[in-house]
Amino acid sequence: MRLRLVFLAGLVVLVAGCAGTSAGPGGDRAPVMTVSDFYGFCSALPTPDACLSDPICNRYRRELSSPPNDLAGCLAVCRQTENALYVDNLVNGCAEILDRAEDLCDQFCRRRDRS
C-alpha cells in the first residue's frame, strides 16, 4: 500500500512537471533568439579557475549583430568565430564557456531562420 502511494505521488509530480510545456501558438518552434538573449544566456560568473565569459560572449555578440540572412552563412560565422577563439580558450580553461557560446550561436541561427 505504501509503495503504491509513493508511486502515485511520483506519477503526479511527473505529470505536473510536464504541464505548460506545449509548443505555443507558433507551432513547435522555439521563439526567435535576439542578440541580447544570446548574450544573456552566454554570460556567466567567473569560474573557480578564473575563466571570464565576457571576451568570448562579446566576440560572438559582435559577429551576430549583423549575421548573414541564410542559415548556412550564419552557422559558418559561428564556426569561424569558434575556430578563431579555440586555441586561446583551450589553454586558459575556458573551453566550456566556448562550447556553450558555440551551441548558443547555433541556436541563434536556427531560431531566426524560419524556412
Tab-separated table of C-alpha atoms in Angstrom:
chain	number	residue	atom	x	y	z
A	1	MET	CA	0.000	0.000	0.000
A	2	ARG	CA	2.770	2.401	0.940
A	3	LEU	CA	4.642	1.596	-2.285
A	4	ARG	CA	1.534	2.367	-4.335
A	5	LEU	CA	1.159	5.719	-2.612
A	6	VAL	CA	4.798	6.617	-3.317
A	7	PHE	CA	4.381	5.522	-6.942
A	8	LEU	CA	1.183	7.562	-7.312
A	9	ALA	CA	2.827	10.644	-5.781
A	10	GLY	CA	5.781	10.268	-8.152
A	11	LEU	CA	3.443	9.953	-11.118
A	12	VAL	CA	1.551	13.103	-10.103
A	13	VAL	CA	4.821	15.032	-9.796
A	14	LEU	CA	5.940	13.782	-13.205
A	15	VAL	CA	2.681	14.760	-14.896
A	16	ALA	CA	2.612	18.133	-13.133
A	17	GLY	CA	6.154	18.806	-14.307
A	18	CYS	CA	5.046	18.384	-17.907
A	19	ALA	CA	2.194	20.879	-17.594
A	20	GLY	CA	2.735	24.074	-19.517
A	21	THR	CA	5.357	22.725	-21.883
A	22	SER	CA	3.265	22.965	-25.040
A	23	ALA	CA	4.752	24.458	-28.177
A	24	GLY	CA	2.680	27.623	-28.097
A	25	PRO	CA	0.726	29.454	-30.782
A	26	GLY	CA	3.511	29.382	-33.401
A	27	GLY	CA	3.707	25.598	-33.529
A	28	ASP	CA	6.631	23.512	-32.420
A	29	ARG	CA	9.352	26.127	-32.897
A	30	ALA	CA	11.184	27.973	-30.177
A	31	PRO	CA	10.882	31.771	-30.196
A	32	VAL	CA	13.421	33.802	-32.134
A	33	MET	CA	16.596	34.465	-30.150
A	34	THR	CA	17.862	38.049	-30.194
A	35	VAL	CA	21.496	39.083	-29.814
A	36	SER	CA	20.601	40.342	-26.345
A	37	ASP	CA	19.106	36.931	-25.496
A	38	PHE	CA	22.277	35.274	-26.773
A	39	TYR	CA	24.480	37.432	-24.564
A	40	GLY	CA	22.281	36.862	-21.521
A	41	PHE	CA	22.457	33.085	-21.957
A	42	CYS	CA	26.180	33.132	-22.766
A	43	SER	CA	27.386	35.391	-19.972
A	44	ALA	CA	28.338	33.628	-16.750
A	45	LEU	CA	30.030	34.355	-13.460
A	46	PRO	CA	33.763	33.634	-13.440
A	47	THR	CA	34.581	30.005	-12.807
A	48	PRO	CA	36.886	28.941	-9.966
A	49	ASP	CA	39.756	28.762	-12.440
A	50	ALA	CA	39.108	32.454	-13.283
A	51	CYS	CA	37.600	31.951	-16.727
A	52	LEU	CA	35.791	35.113	-17.807
A	53	SER	CA	32.945	34.645	-20.273
A	54	ASP	CA	32.826	38.287	-21.427
A	55	PRO	CA	35.644	38.150	-24.003
A	56	ILE	CA	34.103	35.088	-25.653
A	57	CYS	CA	30.485	36.242	-25.453
A	58	ASN	CA	31.320	39.763	-26.638
A	59	ARG	CA	33.171	38.391	-29.669
A	60	TYR	CA	30.153	36.270	-30.627
A	61	ARG	CA	27.827	39.203	-29.926
A	62	ARG	CA	29.807	41.365	-32.357
A	63	GLU	CA	29.651	38.662	-35.031
A	64	LEU	CA	25.921	38.053	-34.513
A	65	SER	CA	24.978	41.732	-34.553
A	66	SER	CA	24.936	41.580	-38.375
A	67	PRO	CA	24.771	37.884	-39.331
A	68	PRO	CA	24.161	36.615	-42.872
A	69	ASN	CA	20.493	36.145	-43.728
A	70	ASP	CA	20.797	32.483	-44.686
A	71	LEU	CA	21.168	29.644	-42.197
A	72	ALA	CA	24.317	28.182	-43.755
A	73	GLY	CA	26.070	31.558	-43.705
A	74	CYS	CA	25.077	32.212	-40.107
A	75	LEU	CA	26.299	28.784	-38.996
A	76	ALA	CA	29.560	29.405	-40.869
A	77	VAL	CA	30.044	32.607	-38.841
A	78	CYS	CA	29.586	30.538	-35.661
A	79	ARG	CA	32.218	28.016	-36.780
A	80	GLN	CA	34.675	30.711	-37.856
A	81	THR	CA	34.312	32.503	-34.533
A	82	GLU	CA	34.822	29.282	-32.584
A	83	ASN	CA	37.897	28.430	-34.661
A	84	ALA	CA	39.349	31.892	-34.035
A	85	LEU	CA	38.887	31.543	-30.264
A	86	TYR	CA	39.618	27.829	-29.869
A	87	VAL	CA	43.356	27.653	-29.133
A	88	ASP	CA	43.474	30.551	-26.668
A	89	ASN	CA	40.490	29.266	-24.724
A	90	LEU	CA	41.633	25.674	-24.723
A	91	VAL	CA	44.742	26.548	-22.741
A	92	ASN	CA	43.192	29.139	-20.401
A	93	GLY	CA	40.466	26.885	-19.004
A	94	CYS	CA	37.565	28.486	-20.862
A	95	ALA	CA	36.756	25.582	-23.192
A	96	GLU	CA	33.365	25.023	-21.507
A	97	ILE	CA	32.361	28.663	-21.987
A	98	LEU	CA	33.446	28.489	-25.628
A	99	ASP	CA	31.444	25.288	-26.162
A	100	ARG	CA	28.369	26.918	-24.640
A	101	ALA	CA	28.822	30.040	-26.772
A	102	GLU	CA	29.136	27.890	-29.906
A	103	ASP	CA	25.956	25.970	-29.024
A	104	LEU	CA	24.085	29.206	-28.355
A	105	CYS	CA	25.335	30.655	-31.637
A	106	ASP	CA	23.900	27.622	-33.464
A	107	GLN	CA	20.606	28.109	-31.622
A	108	PHE	CA	20.597	31.800	-32.526
A	109	CYS	CA	20.976	30.960	-36.220
A	110	ARG	CA	18.436	28.142	-36.244
A	111	ARG	CA	15.847	30.053	-34.225
A	112	ARG	CA	15.955	33.080	-36.512
A	113	ASP	CA	15.725	31.002	-39.708
A	114	ARG	CA	12.020	30.394	-40.306
A	115	SER	CA	12.284	28.383	-43.527
